[in-house]
Tab-separated table of C-alpha atoms in Angstrom:
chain	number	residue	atom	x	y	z
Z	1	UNK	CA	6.592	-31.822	-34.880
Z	2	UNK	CA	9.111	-30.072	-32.891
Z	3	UNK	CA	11.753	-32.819	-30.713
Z	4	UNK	CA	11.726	-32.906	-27.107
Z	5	UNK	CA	15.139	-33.384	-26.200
Z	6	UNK	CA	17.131	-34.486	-23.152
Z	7	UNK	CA	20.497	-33.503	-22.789
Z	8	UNK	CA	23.532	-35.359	-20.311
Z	9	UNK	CA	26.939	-33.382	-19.750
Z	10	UNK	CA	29.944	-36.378	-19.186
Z	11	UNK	CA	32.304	-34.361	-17.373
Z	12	UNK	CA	35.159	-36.547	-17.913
Z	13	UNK	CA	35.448	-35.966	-21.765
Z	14	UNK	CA	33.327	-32.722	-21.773
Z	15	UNK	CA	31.179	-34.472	-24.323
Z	16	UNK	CA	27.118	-33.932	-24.254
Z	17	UNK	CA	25.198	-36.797	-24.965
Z	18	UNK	CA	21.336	-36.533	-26.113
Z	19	UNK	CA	17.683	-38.223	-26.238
Z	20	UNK	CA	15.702	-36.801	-29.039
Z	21	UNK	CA	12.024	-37.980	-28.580
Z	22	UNK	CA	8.772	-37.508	-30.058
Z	23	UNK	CA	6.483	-37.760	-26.553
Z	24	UNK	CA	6.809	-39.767	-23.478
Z	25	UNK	CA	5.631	-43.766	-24.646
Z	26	UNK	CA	6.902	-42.845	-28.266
Z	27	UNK	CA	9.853	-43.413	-29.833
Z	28	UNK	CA	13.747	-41.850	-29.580
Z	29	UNK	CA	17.250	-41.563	-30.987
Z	30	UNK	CA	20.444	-41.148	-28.433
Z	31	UNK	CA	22.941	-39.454	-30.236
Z	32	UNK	CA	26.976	-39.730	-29.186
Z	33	UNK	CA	26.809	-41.617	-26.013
Z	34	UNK	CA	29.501	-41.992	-24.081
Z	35	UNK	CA	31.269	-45.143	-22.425
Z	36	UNK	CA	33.445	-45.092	-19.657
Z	37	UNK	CA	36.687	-45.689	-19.650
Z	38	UNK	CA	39.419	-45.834	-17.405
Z	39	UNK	CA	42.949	-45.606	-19.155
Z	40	UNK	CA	44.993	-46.884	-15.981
Z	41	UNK	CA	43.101	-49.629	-15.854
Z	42	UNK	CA	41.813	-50.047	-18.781
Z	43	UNK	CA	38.799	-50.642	-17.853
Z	44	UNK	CA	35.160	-49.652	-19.436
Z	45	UNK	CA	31.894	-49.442	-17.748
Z	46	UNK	CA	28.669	-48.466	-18.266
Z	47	UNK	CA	27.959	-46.200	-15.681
Z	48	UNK	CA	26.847	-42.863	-17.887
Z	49	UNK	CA	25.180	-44.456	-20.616
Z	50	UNK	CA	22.782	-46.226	-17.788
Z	51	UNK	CA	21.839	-42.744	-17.401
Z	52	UNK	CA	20.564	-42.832	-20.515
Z	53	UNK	CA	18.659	-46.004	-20.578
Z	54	UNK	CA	17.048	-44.830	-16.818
Z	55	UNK	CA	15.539	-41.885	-18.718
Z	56	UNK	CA	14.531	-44.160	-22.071
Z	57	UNK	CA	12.835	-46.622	-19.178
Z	58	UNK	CA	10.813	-43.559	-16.965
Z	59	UNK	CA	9.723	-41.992	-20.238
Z	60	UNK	CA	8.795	-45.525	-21.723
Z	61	UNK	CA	10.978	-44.561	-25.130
Z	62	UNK	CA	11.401	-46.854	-27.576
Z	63	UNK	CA	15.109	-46.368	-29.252
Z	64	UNK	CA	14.705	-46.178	-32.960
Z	65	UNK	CA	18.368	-45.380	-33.753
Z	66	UNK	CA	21.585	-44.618	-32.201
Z	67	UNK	CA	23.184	-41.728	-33.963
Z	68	UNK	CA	27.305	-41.303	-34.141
Z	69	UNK	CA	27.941	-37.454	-35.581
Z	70	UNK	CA	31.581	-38.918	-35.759
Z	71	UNK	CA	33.892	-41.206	-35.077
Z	72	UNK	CA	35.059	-39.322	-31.888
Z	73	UNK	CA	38.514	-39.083	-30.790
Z	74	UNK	CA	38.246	-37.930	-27.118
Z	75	UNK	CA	35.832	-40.853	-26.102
Z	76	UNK	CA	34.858	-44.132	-26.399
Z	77	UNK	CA	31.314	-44.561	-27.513
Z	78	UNK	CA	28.552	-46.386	-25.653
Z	79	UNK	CA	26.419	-47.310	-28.773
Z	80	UNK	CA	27.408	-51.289	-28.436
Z	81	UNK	CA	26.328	-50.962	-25.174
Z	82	UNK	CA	23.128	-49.450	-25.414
Z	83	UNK	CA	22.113	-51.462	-28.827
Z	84	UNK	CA	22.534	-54.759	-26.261
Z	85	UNK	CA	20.220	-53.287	-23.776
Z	86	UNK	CA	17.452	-51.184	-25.870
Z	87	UNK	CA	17.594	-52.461	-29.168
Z	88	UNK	CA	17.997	-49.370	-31.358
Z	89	UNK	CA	19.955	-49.022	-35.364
Z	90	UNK	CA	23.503	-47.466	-35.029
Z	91	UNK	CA	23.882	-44.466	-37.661
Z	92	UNK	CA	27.163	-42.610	-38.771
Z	93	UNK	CA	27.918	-40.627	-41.985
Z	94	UNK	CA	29.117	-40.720	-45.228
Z	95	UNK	CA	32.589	-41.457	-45.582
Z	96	UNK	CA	33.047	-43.633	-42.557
Z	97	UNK	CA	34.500	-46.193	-44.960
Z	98	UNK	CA	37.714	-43.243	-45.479
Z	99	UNK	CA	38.139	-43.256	-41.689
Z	100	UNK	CA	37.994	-46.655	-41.328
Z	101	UNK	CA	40.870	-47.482	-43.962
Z	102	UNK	CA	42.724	-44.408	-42.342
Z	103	UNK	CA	42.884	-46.357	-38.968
Z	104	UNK	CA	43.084	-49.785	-40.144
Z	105	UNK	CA	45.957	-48.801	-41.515
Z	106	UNK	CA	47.485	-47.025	-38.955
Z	107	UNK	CA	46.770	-49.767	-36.161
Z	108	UNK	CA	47.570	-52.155	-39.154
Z	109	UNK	CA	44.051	-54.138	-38.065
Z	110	UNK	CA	44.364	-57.609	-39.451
Z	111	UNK	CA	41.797	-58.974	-42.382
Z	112	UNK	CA	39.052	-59.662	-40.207
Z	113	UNK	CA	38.477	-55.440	-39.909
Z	114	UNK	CA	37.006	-54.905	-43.660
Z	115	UNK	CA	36.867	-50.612	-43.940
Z	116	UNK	CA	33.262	-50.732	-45.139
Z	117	UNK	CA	31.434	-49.355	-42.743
Z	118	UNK	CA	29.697	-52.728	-42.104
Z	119	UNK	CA	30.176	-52.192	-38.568
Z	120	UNK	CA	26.922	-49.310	-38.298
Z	121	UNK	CA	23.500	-50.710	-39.141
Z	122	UNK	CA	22.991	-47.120	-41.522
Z	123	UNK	CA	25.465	-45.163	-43.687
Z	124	UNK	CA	23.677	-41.504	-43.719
Z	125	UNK	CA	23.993	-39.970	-47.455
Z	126	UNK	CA	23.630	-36.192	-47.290
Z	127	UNK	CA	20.398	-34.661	-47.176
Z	128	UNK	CA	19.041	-38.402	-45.949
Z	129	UNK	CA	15.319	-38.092	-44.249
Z	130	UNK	CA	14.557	-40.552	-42.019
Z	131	UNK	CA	12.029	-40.990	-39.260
Z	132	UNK	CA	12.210	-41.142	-35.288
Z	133	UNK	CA	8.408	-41.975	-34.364
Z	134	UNK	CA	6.408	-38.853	-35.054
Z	135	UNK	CA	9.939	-37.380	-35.685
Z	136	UNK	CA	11.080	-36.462	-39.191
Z	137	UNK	CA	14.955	-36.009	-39.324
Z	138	UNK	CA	17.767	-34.667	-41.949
Z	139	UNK	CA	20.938	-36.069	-42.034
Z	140	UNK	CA	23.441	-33.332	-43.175
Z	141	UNK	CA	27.301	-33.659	-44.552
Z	142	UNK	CA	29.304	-31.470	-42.256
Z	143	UNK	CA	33.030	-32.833	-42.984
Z	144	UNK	CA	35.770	-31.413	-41.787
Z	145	UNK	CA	36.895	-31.763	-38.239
Z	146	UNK	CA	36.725	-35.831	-39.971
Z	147	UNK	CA	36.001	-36.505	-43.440
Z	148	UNK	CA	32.615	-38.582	-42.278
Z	149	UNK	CA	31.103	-36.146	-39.488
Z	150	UNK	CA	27.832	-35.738	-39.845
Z	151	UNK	CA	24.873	-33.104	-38.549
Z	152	UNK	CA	21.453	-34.587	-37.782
Z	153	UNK	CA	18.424	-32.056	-38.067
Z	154	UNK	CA	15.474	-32.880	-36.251
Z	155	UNK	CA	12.838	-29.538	-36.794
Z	156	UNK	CA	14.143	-26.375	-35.391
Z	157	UNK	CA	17.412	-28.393	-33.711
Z	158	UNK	CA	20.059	-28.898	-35.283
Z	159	UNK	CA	22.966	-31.842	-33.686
Z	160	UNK	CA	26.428	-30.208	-35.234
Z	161	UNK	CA	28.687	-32.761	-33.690
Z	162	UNK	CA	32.388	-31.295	-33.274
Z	163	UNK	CA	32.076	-28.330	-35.871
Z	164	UNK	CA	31.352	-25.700	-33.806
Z	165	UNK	CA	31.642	-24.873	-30.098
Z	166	UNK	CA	29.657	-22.504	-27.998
Z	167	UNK	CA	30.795	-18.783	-29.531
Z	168	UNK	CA	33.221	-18.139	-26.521
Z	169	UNK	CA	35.054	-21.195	-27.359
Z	170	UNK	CA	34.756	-21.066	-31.658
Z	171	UNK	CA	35.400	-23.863	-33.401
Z	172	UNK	CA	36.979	-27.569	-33.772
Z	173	UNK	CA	40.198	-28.607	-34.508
Z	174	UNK	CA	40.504	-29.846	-38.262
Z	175	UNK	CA	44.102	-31.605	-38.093
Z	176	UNK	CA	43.345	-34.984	-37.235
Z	177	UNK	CA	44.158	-37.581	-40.244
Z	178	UNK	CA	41.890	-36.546	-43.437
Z	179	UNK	CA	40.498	-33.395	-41.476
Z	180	UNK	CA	40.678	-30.140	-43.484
Z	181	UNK	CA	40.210	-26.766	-42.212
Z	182	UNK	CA	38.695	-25.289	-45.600
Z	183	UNK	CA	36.287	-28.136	-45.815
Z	184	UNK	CA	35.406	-27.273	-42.172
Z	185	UNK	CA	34.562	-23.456	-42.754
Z	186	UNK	CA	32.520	-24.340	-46.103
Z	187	UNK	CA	30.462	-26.935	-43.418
Z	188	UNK	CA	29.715	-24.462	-40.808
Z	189	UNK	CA	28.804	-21.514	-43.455
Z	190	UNK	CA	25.833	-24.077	-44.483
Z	191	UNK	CA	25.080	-24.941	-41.011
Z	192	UNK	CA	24.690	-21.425	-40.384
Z	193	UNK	CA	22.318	-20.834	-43.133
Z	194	UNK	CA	19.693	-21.966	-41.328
Z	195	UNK	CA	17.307	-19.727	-40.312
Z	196	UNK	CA	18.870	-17.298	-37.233
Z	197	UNK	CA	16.499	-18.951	-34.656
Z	198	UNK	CA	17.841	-22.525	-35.483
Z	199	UNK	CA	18.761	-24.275	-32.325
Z	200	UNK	CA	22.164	-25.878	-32.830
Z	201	UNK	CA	23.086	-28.340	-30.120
Z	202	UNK	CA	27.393	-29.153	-29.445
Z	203	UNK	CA	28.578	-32.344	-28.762
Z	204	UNK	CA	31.054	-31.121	-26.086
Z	205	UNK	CA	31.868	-28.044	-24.073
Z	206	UNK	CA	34.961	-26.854	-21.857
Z	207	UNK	CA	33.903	-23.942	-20.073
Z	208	UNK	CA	36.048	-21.060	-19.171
Z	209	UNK	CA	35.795	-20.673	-14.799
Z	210	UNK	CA	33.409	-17.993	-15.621
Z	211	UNK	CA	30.738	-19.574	-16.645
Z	212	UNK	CA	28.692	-23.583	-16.222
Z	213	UNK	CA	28.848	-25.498	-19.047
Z	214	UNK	CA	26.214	-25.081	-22.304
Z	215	UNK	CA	25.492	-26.827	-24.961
Z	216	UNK	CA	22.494	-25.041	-26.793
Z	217	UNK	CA	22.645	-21.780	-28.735
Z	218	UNK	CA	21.260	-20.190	-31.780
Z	219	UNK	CA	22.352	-19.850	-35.390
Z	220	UNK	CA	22.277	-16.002	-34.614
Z	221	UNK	CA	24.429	-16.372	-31.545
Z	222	UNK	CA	27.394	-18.110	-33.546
Z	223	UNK	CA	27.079	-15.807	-36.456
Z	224	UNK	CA	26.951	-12.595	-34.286
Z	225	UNK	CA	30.014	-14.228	-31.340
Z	226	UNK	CA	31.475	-17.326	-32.845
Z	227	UNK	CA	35.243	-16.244	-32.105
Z	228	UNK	CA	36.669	-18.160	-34.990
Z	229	UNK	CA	33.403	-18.108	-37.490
Z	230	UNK	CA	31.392	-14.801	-36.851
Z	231	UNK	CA	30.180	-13.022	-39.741
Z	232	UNK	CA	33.025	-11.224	-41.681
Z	233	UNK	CA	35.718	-13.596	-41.273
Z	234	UNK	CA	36.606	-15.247	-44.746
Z	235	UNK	CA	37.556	-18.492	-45.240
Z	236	UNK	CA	41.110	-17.933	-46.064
Z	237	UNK	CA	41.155	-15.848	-42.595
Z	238	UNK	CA	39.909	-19.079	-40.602
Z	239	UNK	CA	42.056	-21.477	-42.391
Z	240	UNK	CA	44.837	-19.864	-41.616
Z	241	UNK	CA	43.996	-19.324	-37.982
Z	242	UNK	CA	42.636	-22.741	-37.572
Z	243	UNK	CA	45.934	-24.243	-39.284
Z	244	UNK	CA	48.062	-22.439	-36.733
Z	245	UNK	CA	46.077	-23.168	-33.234
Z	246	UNK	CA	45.809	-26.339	-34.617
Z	247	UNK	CA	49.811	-27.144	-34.568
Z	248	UNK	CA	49.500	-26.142	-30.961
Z	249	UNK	CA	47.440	-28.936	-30.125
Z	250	UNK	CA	48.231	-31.786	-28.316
Z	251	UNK	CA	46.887	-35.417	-29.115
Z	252	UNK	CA	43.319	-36.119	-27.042
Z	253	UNK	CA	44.166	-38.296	-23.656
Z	254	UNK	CA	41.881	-41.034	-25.432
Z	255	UNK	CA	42.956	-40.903	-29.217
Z	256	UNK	CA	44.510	-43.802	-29.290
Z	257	UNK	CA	41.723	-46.527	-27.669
Z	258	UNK	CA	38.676	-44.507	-28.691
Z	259	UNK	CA	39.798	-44.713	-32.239
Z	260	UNK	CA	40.179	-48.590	-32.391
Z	261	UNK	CA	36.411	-49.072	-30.461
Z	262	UNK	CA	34.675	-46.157	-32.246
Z	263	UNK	CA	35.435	-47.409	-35.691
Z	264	UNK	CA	33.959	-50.656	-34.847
Z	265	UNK	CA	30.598	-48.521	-33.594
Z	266	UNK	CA	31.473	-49.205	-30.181
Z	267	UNK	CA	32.322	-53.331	-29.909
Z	268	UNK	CA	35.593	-53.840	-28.590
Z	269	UNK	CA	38.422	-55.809	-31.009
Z	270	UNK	CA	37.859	-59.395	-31.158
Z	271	UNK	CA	39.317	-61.545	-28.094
Z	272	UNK	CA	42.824	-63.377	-28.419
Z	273	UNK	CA	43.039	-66.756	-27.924
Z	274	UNK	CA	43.040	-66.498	-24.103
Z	275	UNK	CA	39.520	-64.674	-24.110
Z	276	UNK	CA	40.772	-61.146	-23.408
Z	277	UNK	CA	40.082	-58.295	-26.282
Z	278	UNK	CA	43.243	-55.814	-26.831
Z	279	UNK	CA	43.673	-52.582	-27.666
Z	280	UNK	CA	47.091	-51.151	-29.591
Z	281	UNK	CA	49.340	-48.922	-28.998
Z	282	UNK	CA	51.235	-47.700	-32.338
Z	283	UNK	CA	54.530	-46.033	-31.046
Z	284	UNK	CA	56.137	-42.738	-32.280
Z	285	UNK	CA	52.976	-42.878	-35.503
Z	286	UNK	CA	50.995	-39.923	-34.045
């Protein structure tokens, strides 16, 4: 059965959230929802993800699961928020424990953070099936850009996370702590083994002025335009590109407090002892 899917561009972060469904009064996954977050203030609301659960409610949805492709560094995610107000399983990858004991120590998180990945209801092992509905879905080990990120196949459709871009815009960055640029190509070459009509679906896009912003393309499209992976370029030829745009980079604007949320699938730190949660600031680390 082939997904319907509904798709919802957060301009802040650039990051494209989705509803995978079976049929209207069925059953759905949301995969990478975003919260909102205001770093002046810090400050989070919900006011994108109730996007989100206003579709789920017209179309009657039941949520099923909550799907993470990643711990994301460039926003905090909204799956706390929506498991409190639909119900729903949160999902991630394997090797979320490896992130987890990166961070912890790196915000040096205290004993009552245990790097387990006890925090998501489901730890995804590679070529996982598992069932949304009427919906049978693939989970599929795409490390690289993070040593845990994870593709989710649904069909035809194909949810690649942060490997790839649209082709004008190539690929993602592979620097951040346990990423790995050679471990990135090897994931996108099986990506794009799939069949060329394979409908892969990003998880963010920053368009050029020329152009709105996309988030659907084909297998075909990134092997024939991908700037970074097209057809021809060996892997030794992208990790050395990738390894030198990627010292270019600056830090995301929300490394720091989408890190310390994300790890925890989306609940905030525990509160102090006057009632107000924290988030930390490690100086002159990253």
């Amino acid at each position: 059965m082939k997904p319907r899917i509904e798709a919802f561009f957060e301009s802040v972060t650039a990051t494209i959230s989705y509803v995978v469904y079976d049929e209207p009064g069925g059953s759905c996954a949301i995969i990478d929802p975003v919260l909102d977050y205001d770093p002046k203030a810090g400050r989070t609301t919900g006011a994108f993800a109730d996007k989100l659960i206003a579709f789920v409610e017209a179309k009657k949805l039941k949520v099923e699961w909550i799907l993470e492709t990643h711990v994301h560094a460039d926003h905090l995610t909204a799956a706390s928020y929506l498991k409190e107000r639909l119900d729903g399983k949160t999902g991630i990858g394997p090797q979320i424990s490896t992130v987890q004991q990166i961070f912890k120590k790196m915000f040096n998180l205290g004993a009552e953070f245990v790097p387990d990945g006890r925090h998501f209801n489901h730890v995804f092992a590679d070529g996982e099936i598992f069932t949304v509905g009427k919906l049978t879905a693939k989970a599929v080990f795409t490390p690289g850009h993070t040593p845990a990120d994870l593709s989710y196949q649904f069909d035809d459709a194909v949810f690649i996370g942060d490997t790839m871009f649209m082709p004008d815009l190539g690929t993602a960055r592979a620097d951040f702590p346990g990423g790995d640029a050679r471990q990135l190509f090897r994931s996108i070459k099986r990506l794009l083994a799939n069949p060329p009509q394979t409908r892969l679906f990003m998880c963010h896009d920053y368009p050029p002025a020329t152009r709105q912003p996309q988030w659907e393309c084909i297998v075909a499209d990134q092997r024939a335009g991908n700037i970074h992976v097209h057809d021809g370029i060996t892997e030794d030829d992208f990790v050395a590109m990738r390894t030198a745009r990627d010292k270019t980079l600056g830090a995301p604007v929300l490394l720091l407090p989408s890190i310390q949320v994300n790890i925890r699938a989306g609940e905030m730190p525990p509160p102090e002892d006057n009632g107000v949660a924290y988030l930390k600031i490690p100086l002159n680390v990253i």
